XYZ file of C-alpha atoms in Angstrom:
786
model
C -0.027 -0.031 0.076
C 1.135 3.612 -0.540
C -0.931 5.438 1.928
C 1.473 7.540 4.103
C -1.521 7.328 6.859
C -1.637 3.681 7.458
C 0.021 0.047 7.103
C -1.601 -2.831 5.906
C -3.776 -4.462 8.914
C -3.650 -7.896 9.748
C -7.098 -8.167 11.310
C -8.669 -6.760 14.184
C -6.706 -7.223 17.560
C -6.970 -5.684 21.121
C -6.630 -1.968 20.749
C -7.451 -1.596 17.373
C -5.039 -0.321 14.558
C -4.915 3.444 15.396
C -2.598 5.570 13.317
C 0.978 5.655 14.014
C 2.148 7.434 17.495
C 2.033 11.218 17.512
C -1.193 11.399 15.801
C -1.970 14.873 14.869
C -5.737 15.956 15.020
C -7.231 16.660 11.381
C -10.166 18.030 9.852
C -12.468 15.750 7.938
C -15.947 15.191 6.649
C -18.320 12.289 6.419
C -19.544 13.405 3.000
C -20.142 16.620 1.122
C -23.047 18.192 -1.242
C -23.302 16.576 -4.675
C -25.730 18.545 -6.721
C -23.144 21.542 -7.390
C -23.258 25.036 -6.075
C -25.512 26.188 -8.690
C -27.489 22.576 -9.186
C -25.340 21.767 -12.388
C -25.576 18.298 -11.962
C -29.440 18.500 -11.538
C -29.523 20.166 -14.769
C -27.300 17.713 -16.263
C -29.482 14.924 -15.388
C -32.681 16.313 -16.417
C -30.962 17.010 -19.805
C -29.948 13.215 -20.184
C -33.311 11.955 -19.101
C -34.839 14.478 -21.685
C -32.438 13.444 -24.431
C -30.495 16.420 -24.633
C -27.028 15.121 -23.351
C -25.377 11.862 -24.049
C -23.869 10.053 -21.238
C -20.563 10.860 -21.801
C -21.843 14.978 -21.390
C -23.319 13.813 -18.155
C -20.156 12.276 -16.724
C -18.244 15.401 -17.753
C -20.672 17.546 -15.856
C -20.541 14.999 -13.028
C -16.411 15.230 -13.211
C -16.814 19.431 -12.896
C -19.154 19.015 -9.911
C -16.765 16.510 -8.229
C -13.973 19.393 -9.110
C -15.911 21.858 -7.087
C -16.205 19.233 -4.259
C -12.514 18.448 -3.801
C -11.431 22.406 -3.886
C -13.831 23.154 -1.462
C -12.683 20.718 1.006
C -9.208 21.274 -0.049
C -9.799 24.649 0.624
C -10.738 24.314 4.028
C -7.575 22.341 4.916
C -8.988 18.921 4.691
C -6.166 16.490 3.499
C -8.174 12.921 3.678
C -11.572 13.379 1.909
C -14.754 11.137 1.401
C -15.102 9.726 -2.105
C -17.680 7.454 -3.273
C -20.320 9.892 -1.333
C -20.819 11.351 -4.598
C -23.849 10.088 -6.723
C -25.401 10.647 -9.816
C -28.683 9.773 -8.052
C -28.737 8.107 -4.722
C -26.101 6.528 -2.742
C -28.134 3.326 -1.562
C -28.849 3.015 -5.431
C -25.037 3.272 -5.792
C -24.550 0.505 -3.193
C -26.679 -1.929 -4.920
C -25.045 -1.044 -8.193
C -21.743 -1.574 -6.852
C -22.498 -4.992 -5.079
C -24.251 -6.133 -8.347
C -27.818 -6.231 -6.811
C -29.767 -4.212 -9.449
C -32.726 -5.703 -11.334
C -31.759 -7.645 -14.780
C -28.434 -8.779 -15.991
C -25.773 -6.291 -16.801
C -25.895 -5.202 -20.242
C -23.336 -4.507 -23.029
C -23.453 -1.245 -24.592
C -20.889 0.819 -22.546
C -22.056 4.180 -20.643
C -25.244 4.491 -22.052
C -26.661 0.961 -21.165
C -24.962 1.061 -17.492
C -26.569 4.511 -16.944
C -29.934 3.431 -18.280
C -29.941 0.478 -16.067
C -29.316 2.672 -12.966
C -31.990 4.964 -13.707
C -34.501 2.255 -14.549
C -34.101 1.382 -10.989
C -34.455 4.760 -9.762
C -37.090 6.163 -12.340
C -39.043 3.192 -13.577
C -38.718 1.938 -17.482
C -41.583 1.085 -19.930
C -41.438 -2.384 -18.784
C -40.923 -2.071 -15.086
C -41.595 0.217 -12.062
C -39.447 1.994 -10.376
C -37.827 0.776 -6.728
C -39.804 1.983 -3.585
C -38.256 5.298 -2.268
C -37.991 6.239 1.256
C -36.613 8.530 3.559
C -33.082 8.177 4.842
C -33.759 7.729 8.450
C -34.928 10.792 9.952
C -33.857 13.072 7.318
C -35.772 14.451 4.533
C -33.620 13.064 1.994
C -35.155 10.071 0.065
C -33.639 6.916 -1.133
C -34.342 3.843 -3.233
C -35.200 0.822 -1.424
C -33.154 -2.594 -3.020
C -35.812 -5.415 -3.773
C -33.788 -8.586 -3.397
C -34.774 -12.042 -3.123
C -33.092 -15.454 -2.190
C -31.721 -15.828 -5.695
C -29.613 -12.605 -5.581
C -25.847 -12.990 -6.636
C -23.959 -10.407 -5.729
C -20.806 -9.405 -7.561
C -18.289 -6.349 -7.815
C -18.780 -3.800 -9.996
C -16.334 -0.981 -8.704
C -15.361 1.050 -11.827
C -17.213 4.256 -10.432
C -15.827 4.219 -6.934
C -12.171 3.387 -8.152
C -12.109 6.472 -10.552
C -13.218 8.584 -7.524
C -10.249 7.508 -5.548
C -8.123 8.380 -8.508
C -9.731 11.488 -9.035
C -9.172 12.406 -5.279
C -5.380 11.523 -6.089
C -4.854 13.383 -9.077
C -5.905 16.410 -7.172
C -3.545 16.016 -4.023
C -5.924 14.451 -1.882
C -6.019 11.363 0.310
C -9.037 9.678 -0.571
C -11.351 7.717 1.810
C -13.859 6.004 0.236
C -17.430 5.821 1.754
C -19.559 2.659 1.214
C -22.936 1.958 2.701
C -22.160 -1.154 5.104
C -23.681 -4.409 4.505
C -25.792 -4.317 7.947
C -27.296 -0.937 6.998
C -27.698 -2.216 3.155
C -29.569 -5.225 3.964
C -31.798 -3.720 6.803
C -32.878 -1.056 4.420
C -33.756 -3.486 1.557
C -37.090 -4.996 1.127
C -38.143 -8.679 -0.233
C -38.582 -8.739 -3.882
C -41.665 -9.993 -5.499
C -41.747 -13.807 -5.252
C -39.701 -14.196 -2.577
C -40.755 -16.575 -0.094
C -43.218 -15.604 2.850
C -41.222 -14.824 5.918
C -37.847 -14.342 4.040
C -35.790 -11.305 4.618
C -32.613 -9.870 2.968
C -30.606 -10.540 6.279
C -30.214 -14.006 4.954
C -27.777 -12.470 1.928
C -25.233 -11.393 4.402
C -22.710 -14.249 4.093
C -23.393 -14.227 0.109
C -22.442 -10.584 0.337
C -19.448 -10.439 2.982
C -17.099 -11.894 0.258
C -18.137 -9.189 -2.425
C -17.136 -6.489 0.326
C -14.004 -8.454 0.912
C -13.071 -8.332 -2.631
C -13.665 -4.530 -2.612
C -11.595 -3.971 0.445
C -8.670 -6.103 -1.409
C -9.099 -3.923 -4.452
C -8.738 -0.450 -2.412
C -5.987 -1.923 -0.561
C -4.196 -2.662 -4.091
C -4.947 1.032 -4.788
C -3.041 2.253 -1.744
C -6.382 3.254 0.246
C -5.552 3.480 3.809
C -9.229 4.085 5.398
C -12.481 2.862 3.885
C -15.627 4.192 5.621
C -18.394 1.921 6.375
C -21.677 3.742 7.118
C -23.573 1.947 9.306
C -26.473 4.275 10.518
C -28.880 1.463 10.982
C -26.543 0.724 14.376
C -27.933 4.034 16.020
C -31.508 2.560 16.103
C -32.451 0.022 19.331
C -30.191 -3.153 19.089
C -31.934 -6.440 19.334
C -30.569 -9.548 19.430
C -30.853 -10.228 15.481
C -29.421 -6.707 14.685
C -26.350 -7.162 17.117
C -25.509 -10.429 15.881
C -25.861 -9.107 12.449
C -23.208 -6.175 12.862
C -20.929 -8.728 15.081
C -20.459 -11.066 12.116
C -20.196 -8.455 9.461
C -17.540 -5.952 10.934
C -15.876 -9.061 12.719
C -15.454 -10.925 9.094
C -14.316 -7.810 7.345
C -12.002 -6.659 10.312
C -10.550 -10.205 10.117
C -9.444 -10.004 6.705
C -5.819 -9.849 6.087
C -5.801 -7.675 2.867
C -7.852 -4.654 3.656
C -7.425 -0.835 4.351
C -8.355 0.148 7.873
C -11.993 0.228 8.874
C -13.822 3.511 9.813
C -17.507 2.419 11.081
C -19.640 5.649 10.795
C -23.006 5.855 12.746
C -24.716 9.103 13.037
C -28.171 10.838 13.525
C -28.072 9.556 17.171
C -25.290 8.362 19.346
C -23.883 4.947 18.687
C -24.803 3.601 22.295
C -24.334 0.169 22.870
C -23.270 -0.468 19.044
C -19.924 1.599 19.992
C -18.618 -1.203 22.121
C -19.700 -3.820 20.025
C -17.981 -2.465 16.824
C -14.570 -2.092 18.896
C -14.920 -5.602 20.257
C -15.392 -6.493 16.617
C -12.248 -5.247 15.268
C -13.348 -1.826 13.904
C -10.101 0.253 13.793
C -11.912 3.498 14.078
C -15.425 5.084 14.764
C -17.239 7.858 13.295
C -19.434 9.327 15.733
C -22.207 11.851 15.989
C -21.997 14.192 18.803
C -24.488 16.975 17.815
C -26.061 18.537 20.384
C -24.073 15.674 23.088
C -23.933 17.074 26.742
C -20.634 16.817 28.740
C -21.938 13.285 30.085
C -22.418 11.979 26.715
C -18.920 12.884 25.784
C -17.277 11.415 29.144
C -19.410 8.237 28.472
C -17.819 7.711 25.060
C -14.529 8.572 26.252
C -14.384 5.713 29.163
C -15.193 3.008 26.461
C -12.582 0.100 27.088
C -10.853 -0.346 23.900
C -11.185 3.059 22.712
C -7.427 3.917 23.247
C -5.359 3.588 20.292
C -8.414 3.645 18.012
C -9.155 6.325 15.481
C -12.014 8.441 16.566
C -13.645 10.735 14.116
C -15.613 13.055 16.421
C -18.684 14.730 14.879
C -18.905 17.523 16.987
C -20.413 20.072 14.380
C -24.011 19.353 13.589
C -23.836 18.145 9.986
C -27.693 18.566 9.186
C -28.298 21.933 11.122
C -27.423 25.241 10.196
C -26.498 26.942 13.163
C -22.982 28.374 14.070
C -21.126 25.847 16.785
C -20.249 27.344 20.098
C -16.438 26.549 19.227
C -15.349 26.674 23.030
C -17.915 24.051 23.882
C -16.865 21.835 21.069
C -13.094 22.236 21.799
C -13.933 21.130 25.659
C -15.504 18.256 24.472
C -12.604 17.295 21.961
C -10.343 17.521 24.906
C -12.233 15.140 26.994
C -12.047 12.516 24.005
C -8.572 13.188 23.129
C -7.503 12.441 27.134
C -8.903 8.863 26.432
C -5.877 7.957 24.449
C -8.152 7.822 21.203
C -6.555 9.044 18.082
C -9.265 11.960 17.632
C -9.729 13.819 14.356
C -12.717 16.203 13.936
C -15.640 16.304 11.565
C -19.287 17.530 10.989
C -21.941 14.516 12.724
C -22.763 13.388 9.716
C -22.577 13.911 5.867
C -22.896 17.442 4.619
C -25.296 16.380 1.867
C -28.102 17.734 4.183
C -27.142 21.324 4.367
C -26.543 24.090 1.583
C -23.123 25.021 0.117
C -22.279 28.421 1.470
C -24.276 30.982 3.788
C -21.867 33.938 2.593
C -23.982 33.640 -0.789
C -27.077 34.765 1.121
C -26.210 38.448 1.094
C -30.254 39.443 1.239
C -30.358 38.203 4.659
C -29.917 40.277 7.700
C -26.290 40.149 8.492
C -26.790 39.766 11.962
C -29.073 36.617 11.341
C -26.399 35.484 8.694
C -23.470 35.382 10.944
C -25.828 32.825 13.163
C -25.773 30.438 10.177
C -23.236 27.924 9.179
C -23.683 25.781 5.848
C -21.405 23.130 4.679
C -18.325 25.153 3.897
C -18.630 27.091 7.015
C -18.949 23.660 9.015
C -15.703 22.692 7.252
C -14.009 25.929 8.372
C -15.449 25.018 11.918
C -13.954 21.785 11.923
C -10.405 22.807 10.523
C -10.245 25.518 13.370
C -11.363 22.794 16.209
C -8.625 20.439 14.766
C -6.139 23.147 15.095
C -6.866 24.147 18.197
C -7.127 20.799 19.827
C -3.547 19.968 18.165
C -1.835 23.329 18.821
C -3.732 24.461 21.960
C -6.519 27.299 22.345
C -3.888 30.100 22.010
C -3.412 28.886 18.360
C -7.265 29.791 17.606
C -7.949 32.199 20.165
C -9.204 34.912 17.655
C -11.876 32.278 16.058
C -12.959 31.055 19.718
C -13.497 34.911 20.650
C -15.653 35.253 17.400
C -17.435 32.088 18.172
C -18.489 33.313 21.638
C -19.798 36.921 20.448
C -21.744 35.101 17.573
C -23.467 33.078 20.322
C -24.199 36.004 22.596
C -25.830 38.039 19.901
C -28.186 35.239 19.173
C -28.945 34.648 22.426
C -29.800 38.384 23.161
C -31.442 39.109 19.788
C -35.283 40.328 19.930
C -35.501 38.733 16.508
C -35.697 35.160 18.547
C -38.661 35.816 20.870
C -42.251 37.080 20.843
C -44.153 37.685 23.931
C -47.789 37.745 21.990
C -46.970 34.377 20.350
C -45.660 32.849 23.691
C -48.761 33.955 25.530
C -51.319 32.494 22.912
C -49.235 29.140 22.907
C -49.592 29.101 26.705
C -53.372 29.736 26.331
C -54.175 26.480 24.466
C -56.862 24.041 26.402
C -57.635 20.607 25.482
C -60.793 21.650 23.788
C -59.078 23.178 21.131
C -57.514 20.079 20.100
C -61.183 18.652 19.555
C -63.598 18.693 16.543
C -66.336 18.111 18.643
C -68.321 15.851 16.400
C -67.492 12.039 16.014
C -65.702 11.068 12.683
C -68.879 8.833 11.667
C -71.351 11.693 12.410
C -69.143 14.497 10.134
C -68.752 11.497 7.177
C -72.568 11.836 6.995
C -72.598 15.340 7.040
C -69.732 15.739 4.460
C -71.528 13.195 2.262
C -74.528 15.442 2.161
C -72.689 18.364 1.359
C -70.382 17.325 -0.965
C -72.394 14.804 -3.020
C -69.511 12.698 -4.273
C -69.586 9.171 -6.244
C -68.317 5.994 -4.831
C -64.429 6.223 -5.375
C -64.315 10.046 -5.857
C -61.055 10.945 -7.838
C -58.957 13.785 -6.634
C -54.941 14.982 -6.834
C -52.723 15.596 -3.866
C -52.276 19.535 -4.652
C -49.691 20.533 -7.189
C -49.680 20.692 -10.771
C -46.672 20.878 -13.440
C -44.392 24.030 -12.611
C -44.389 24.809 -16.472
C -41.749 27.094 -17.948
C -44.184 29.656 -18.235
C -44.621 29.719 -14.504
C -40.945 29.657 -13.756
C -40.684 32.675 -16.339
C -43.424 35.057 -14.542
C -41.703 33.880 -11.133
C -38.210 35.012 -12.230
C -39.555 38.309 -14.180
C -41.627 38.907 -10.675
C -38.625 38.591 -8.572
C -36.177 40.349 -11.115
C -38.948 43.132 -11.017
C -39.547 43.244 -14.888
C -43.162 41.508 -13.872
C -45.286 43.849 -11.814
C -47.815 42.675 -9.042
C -50.661 42.877 -11.359
C -48.955 41.037 -14.175
C -47.685 38.015 -12.071
C -51.245 37.687 -10.676
C -52.623 37.849 -13.959
C -50.239 34.988 -15.222
C -50.915 32.752 -12.027
C -54.985 33.325 -12.696
C -54.178 31.942 -15.961
C -52.673 28.994 -14.715
C -55.326 28.551 -12.336
C -57.815 28.484 -14.841
C -55.790 26.348 -17.012
C -55.514 23.764 -14.285
C -59.380 24.111 -13.345
C -60.282 23.445 -16.929
C -58.122 20.339 -17.259
C -59.628 18.626 -14.311
C -63.262 19.418 -15.213
C -62.435 17.746 -18.770
C -60.931 14.778 -17.142
C -63.884 14.649 -14.960
C -61.919 14.871 -11.693
C -64.555 14.887 -8.551
C -62.631 17.081 -5.881
C -60.644 19.839 -7.564
C -57.293 21.570 -6.848
C -55.988 25.011 -7.651
C -52.685 23.601 -8.738
C -50.759 25.795 -6.641
C -48.949 28.080 -9.401
C -48.012 30.681 -7.117
C -45.838 28.291 -4.985
C -42.344 27.425 -5.493
C -42.106 24.902 -2.478
C -44.906 23.586 -0.129
C -43.059 24.460 2.799
C -40.789 27.624 1.673
C -44.065 29.183 0.267
C -45.364 29.231 3.849
C -42.231 30.121 5.431
C -41.976 33.478 3.462
C -45.540 34.405 4.556
C -44.884 33.656 8.570
C -42.975 35.581 10.962
C -40.037 33.779 12.400
C -38.604 32.268 9.361
C -35.935 33.351 7.020
C -35.837 31.848 3.421
C -32.151 31.508 1.883
C -31.941 32.269 -1.861
C -29.353 29.721 -2.700
C -29.759 27.226 0.034
C -30.235 24.186 -2.193
C -30.388 20.897 -0.632
C -30.772 17.509 -2.612
C -34.288 15.651 -1.669
C -33.901 12.704 -4.148
C -32.411 12.355 -7.672
C -32.080 15.683 -9.499
C -34.874 17.256 -6.858
C -33.559 19.847 -4.822
C -35.529 21.865 -2.055
C -34.385 25.175 -0.370
C -35.298 24.667 3.387
C -36.117 27.747 5.419
C -34.715 28.528 8.858
C -36.502 28.922 11.769
C -35.126 32.023 13.618
C -37.842 33.020 16.073
C -41.152 32.471 17.311
C -43.675 31.684 14.240
C -46.817 33.715 13.807
C -49.241 34.538 10.893
C -49.248 38.281 10.083
C -52.070 37.972 7.400
C -54.013 35.037 5.436
C -51.573 33.102 3.048
C -53.738 30.958 0.678
C -57.200 32.105 0.822
C -57.120 34.458 -2.508
C -56.192 31.470 -4.910
C -58.606 28.825 -3.450
C -61.589 31.464 -3.501
C -60.637 32.347 -7.179
C -60.353 28.681 -8.111
C -63.638 27.702 -6.620
C -65.105 30.627 -8.539
C -64.294 29.101 -11.729
C -66.278 25.626 -10.924
C -69.166 24.095 -9.170
C -67.158 20.998 -8.262
C -65.334 21.498 -4.892
C -61.921 22.926 -4.469
C -59.434 21.917 -1.782
C -57.933 24.566 0.336
C -54.368 23.200 0.812
C -52.070 23.900 3.410
C -48.799 22.290 4.653
C -49.276 21.035 8.067
C -47.137 22.213 11.320
C -45.139 18.996 11.884
C -43.777 19.084 7.972
C -43.298 22.838 8.324
C -41.240 21.958 10.985
C -39.487 18.770 9.295
C -38.604 20.317 6.203
C -37.242 23.355 7.649
C -33.914 23.996 9.554
C -34.987 24.223 13.215
C -34.087 26.403 15.892
C -31.702 24.670 18.324
C -32.407 26.710 21.169
C -36.044 25.577 21.693
C -37.633 22.381 21.649
C -39.152 21.324 18.265
C -42.627 21.043 20.298
C -42.633 24.820 21.032
C -42.132 25.781 17.346
C -44.946 22.993 16.221
C -47.695 24.504 18.338
C -46.885 28.039 17.234
C -47.110 26.653 13.651
C -50.317 24.996 14.639
C -51.754 28.345 15.603
C -50.823 30.019 12.572
C -52.553 27.322 10.373
C -55.475 27.278 12.688
C -56.029 30.773 11.830
C -55.453 29.825 7.830
C -58.103 27.041 8.219
C -60.790 29.126 9.623
C -60.118 31.549 6.959
C -60.436 29.193 4.253
C -63.685 27.997 5.573
C -65.331 31.363 5.949
C -64.183 32.143 2.270
C -66.328 28.960 1.262
C -63.923 26.180 1.271
C -65.942 22.730 1.572
C -62.556 20.630 1.717
C -59.373 21.639 3.299
C -56.318 19.312 3.067
C -53.381 19.796 5.344
C -50.392 17.762 4.394
C -48.443 16.088 6.961
C -45.746 13.920 5.097
C -43.146 15.062 7.492
C -44.869 12.945 10.433
C -43.131 9.722 10.269
C -39.610 11.706 9.194
C -39.338 13.039 12.762
C -40.072 10.098 14.687
C -37.296 9.123 16.897
C -34.728 6.568 15.561
C -35.064 4.747 19.031
C -38.366 3.859 20.868
C -37.698 5.726 24.048
C -38.393 8.886 22.650
C -41.421 8.072 20.311
C -44.302 8.540 22.603
C -43.494 12.288 23.450
C -42.692 13.166 20.000
C -45.996 11.544 18.510
C -47.920 13.382 21.562
C -46.981 16.729 20.420
C -47.218 16.064 16.863
C -50.493 14.855 16.960
C -51.834 17.763 19.445
C -50.287 20.370 16.840
C -52.064 18.702 13.834
C -55.332 18.406 15.774
C -54.891 21.846 17.226
C -54.463 23.260 13.254
C -57.496 21.579 11.904
C -59.967 21.084 14.839
C -61.338 24.550 14.328
C -62.996 23.332 11.077
C -66.754 22.676 11.101
C -68.372 18.904 11.114
C -69.238 19.552 7.133
C -66.130 20.674 6.457
C -63.890 17.803 5.166
C -60.435 17.628 6.476
C -57.945 15.630 4.541
C -54.234 15.126 5.055
C -51.538 13.429 2.746
C -48.321 11.232 3.635
C -45.762 9.440 1.304
C -42.814 7.767 1.057
C -41.871 6.566 4.428
C -42.658 3.540 6.463
C -45.926 4.113 8.323
C -46.488 1.004 10.471
C -44.389 2.682 13.536
C -47.137 5.472 13.322
C -50.601 4.006 12.468
C -51.982 4.814 15.839
C -50.805 8.339 15.510
C -52.470 8.577 12.356
C -55.718 7.521 13.549
C -55.394 10.119 16.218
C -54.957 12.750 13.864
C -58.761 12.426 13.338
C -58.463 13.588 9.712
C -61.530 12.907 7.604
C -59.610 11.248 4.866
C -55.966 10.511 4.433
C -54.246 9.731 0.921
C -51.027 7.658 1.153
C -48.222 6.572 -1.208
C -49.075 3.152 -2.525
C -48.182 2.817 -5.828
C -44.558 2.230 -5.219
C -44.853 -0.136 -2.365
C -47.749 -2.378 -4.008
C -50.367 -0.966 -1.596
C -48.943 -2.554 1.499
C -49.960 0.453 3.624
C -53.452 -0.690 3.444
C -52.525 -3.849 5.105
C -51.461 -1.564 8.143
C -54.235 0.612 8.053
C -56.741 -2.566 8.104
C -54.518 -3.956 10.923
C -55.137 -0.612 12.848
C -58.794 -0.542 12.333
C -58.776 2.609 10.665
C -62.399 3.734 9.553
C -62.079 7.212 7.696
C -61.788 7.895 4.302
C -58.285 6.512 2.289
C -56.771 7.668 -0.808
C -54.021 4.772 -1.714
C -51.989 6.208 -4.375
C -52.634 4.673 -7.621
C -50.146 6.541 -9.637
C -46.256 6.858 -9.198
C -45.884 10.208 -9.844
C -42.224 10.253 -9.174
C -41.461 8.053 -12.509
C -42.209 9.120 -15.805
C -44.431 5.846 -16.453
C -47.942 6.809 -17.174
C -50.132 4.094 -15.818
C -52.756 2.638 -17.777
C -56.276 2.397 -17.164
C -55.881 -1.243 -16.236
C -53.192 -0.604 -13.855
C -55.392 1.949 -11.886
C -58.203 -0.211 -12.094
C -56.188 -3.475 -10.922
C -54.914 -1.090 -7.726
C -58.278 -0.019 -6.916
C -59.258 -3.926 -6.879
C -57.040 -4.675 -4.640
C -57.494 -1.640 -2.153
C -61.372 -2.786 -2.326
C -60.377 -6.155 -0.901
C -58.947 -4.495 1.924
C -61.234 -1.699 2.326
C -65.085 -0.695 2.004
C -66.251 1.242 -1.209
C -67.668 4.158 0.741
C -64.257 5.065 2.239
C -61.894 4.631 -0.686
C -60.694 7.512 -2.955
C -58.591 7.421 -6.156
C -55.583 9.568 -6.292
C -51.887 9.876 -7.289
C -49.063 8.969 -4.938
C -48.192 12.481 -4.597
C -48.178 16.067 -6.120
C -47.693 16.791 -9.948
C -45.301 19.352 -9.797
C -42.352 17.652 -11.149
C -44.360 15.991 -13.993
C -44.952 17.385 -17.626
C -48.452 18.805 -18.582
C -48.821 15.849 -21.241
C -47.904 13.325 -18.746
C -50.437 15.016 -16.363
C -53.161 14.922 -18.736
C -52.795 11.507 -19.665
C -52.170 10.275 -15.838
C -55.606 11.999 -15.128
C -57.340 10.299 -18.046
C -56.234 7.146 -16.698
C -57.149 7.890 -13.045
C -60.688 8.860 -13.784
C -61.273 5.963 -16.235
C -59.740 3.532 -13.951
C -62.208 4.682 -11.179
C -65.025 4.499 -13.357
C -64.176 0.967 -14.081
C -63.695 0.153 -10.813
C -67.358 1.393 -9.875
C -68.830 -0.737 -12.726
C -67.378 -3.797 -11.301
C -68.725 -2.608 -7.889
C -72.180 -2.352 -9.551
C -71.942 -5.260 -11.616
């Protein structure tokens, strides 16, 4: 091996294989944003999918984005950098490709064929649906769910990873390959269709480990010193099966004679009991999430037997939040860890995939507020300062520590963060404010009389395509070349077109299409006090899809109505009911960067009160259906069982506080998507919504079994159209989905709708999809009548 930072290990031994004596703490990162500072990769991907950019062009664009990433990390003083965390679509999908687990046989044909196979699993193909998509633990990043069966035959395909390794070397950097670990990969996978009942992907571990071993040997031959095995599943509750799986996997790989050193990374929570397990199994180093850790937690980590002499990548800078770190406190924690004898390096707590690139671009923000914030580049600067302070002493970074203390004091004292009126109103909430007052069954009869809908009514989730015309009008309005009146006229024209399209298709409950909303959370945050909305704060959500999360900087309130004007206008165009469309309090919180100086429950209650006022105004304006989306409900569920009851209590209360103001005859809908709902079924029931629409097409309607098991007795709209794929479902597919849904739910409670909003689809795809949706529902009605 050629690495200057390690020697070839001979297997896990007591005390591990730490760096050479005299270790100097260094800054590093577990991952870095991958869409490009101006979303260059997003644009290249979408051009490739549209046929405007060939495979070499896409890969050239990807290489330019990687140059950006390496330059940013090197500029911050990082010598060892992550590679393999870069992805054209998703790192879990990449792990499946690396290990030969994609569906179908590898095709000849070079780059085009290889990319087509990758994107077929991600987006679907004419003859096959896409893999299911779900949230990456408790983040708003979506990953693909590998579908594996007992006949899976893993094999190594490391060309892309090796090219990233060599690319870092060409730039004078030391690469640390990042690979999703075998335990996490198997636990995030699902049985493929046709797998025997009761079979689980865990059974593939003995077949998978030799391929990981082959990969490690290949990387050793490349001179790689360290490999980062990402095993975030080990921060969840460890049962006997998960413990045994982790012990077998890490023990097997640590015992190999020909391998780089293994840095096992757990993040989004403390490693807890997994830390001693990994050390005992022979891991050469641990990367640990210490974001928000207190002194006692740090001391407990430092006291772990076997930590001395091992590498410890201490994630003392929050990798998924946006607040400047108190550097003095972080250095205190690092000094405790270094006293343990561990070889401490400094990093963010997880990949910086979850934050934007550079807050210094946000020149429109108040300078004081901007000084409180740290995006990816600022976090790299913080870890560099902390590593230098740990290596050379506090005097070496005295100026930086004093600047950090000034930022902490500025934020703590600022009137921006607190509103006495908001806090007084929140404190005055009483239990009756959370109750509709009329039982669900009685409300159902009142709503049926008011709305007059057929069996299996059709609707959509809310958004319609954000057409080039909408984007041009928005850009012109923002630039000042289109005045308010012109912008509103353009949006009215889009609403008229959307209403007309739904009426022509025969949709039963309409939406206005949300042309005025650039994002379902950001739109509300921009109209609420207590938020700021960065202009350049793009974060990857999935594939080429990026979002700009707002930041909660203070107490939240609604200064004026936010949506009533557009709902009322749409309703004036049609006799069919038009849904008022709101994003729920938990989702606004989940898809924003929250405060770290207040409990999330505090902000959720403030948001709920703001939305309660909006629901009342929508109803007063004539809305007979109001949808309050909560796709973020499952996302914020704590990764360990101990914190779940408390979270679900305040999350459910927030939704009920927002919606209980509605009259019994007003039908309250909610929507959730792309998450595993089994753990929150009781909470979904407790929301007391009249109708829930759920993603179901990709997951083969599995959620309906969970609802039936829970005894859920309200309206349900299982998604029958996967809108994250360019495939438009046929009438037969829609009717088949509904027929299977009718085996689980009574017809008088079943709706037909897409999985999610239609924002990312084309006008042509939506027209064809609505035709299939309505015709499929009509066919299902005929079958019921026959």
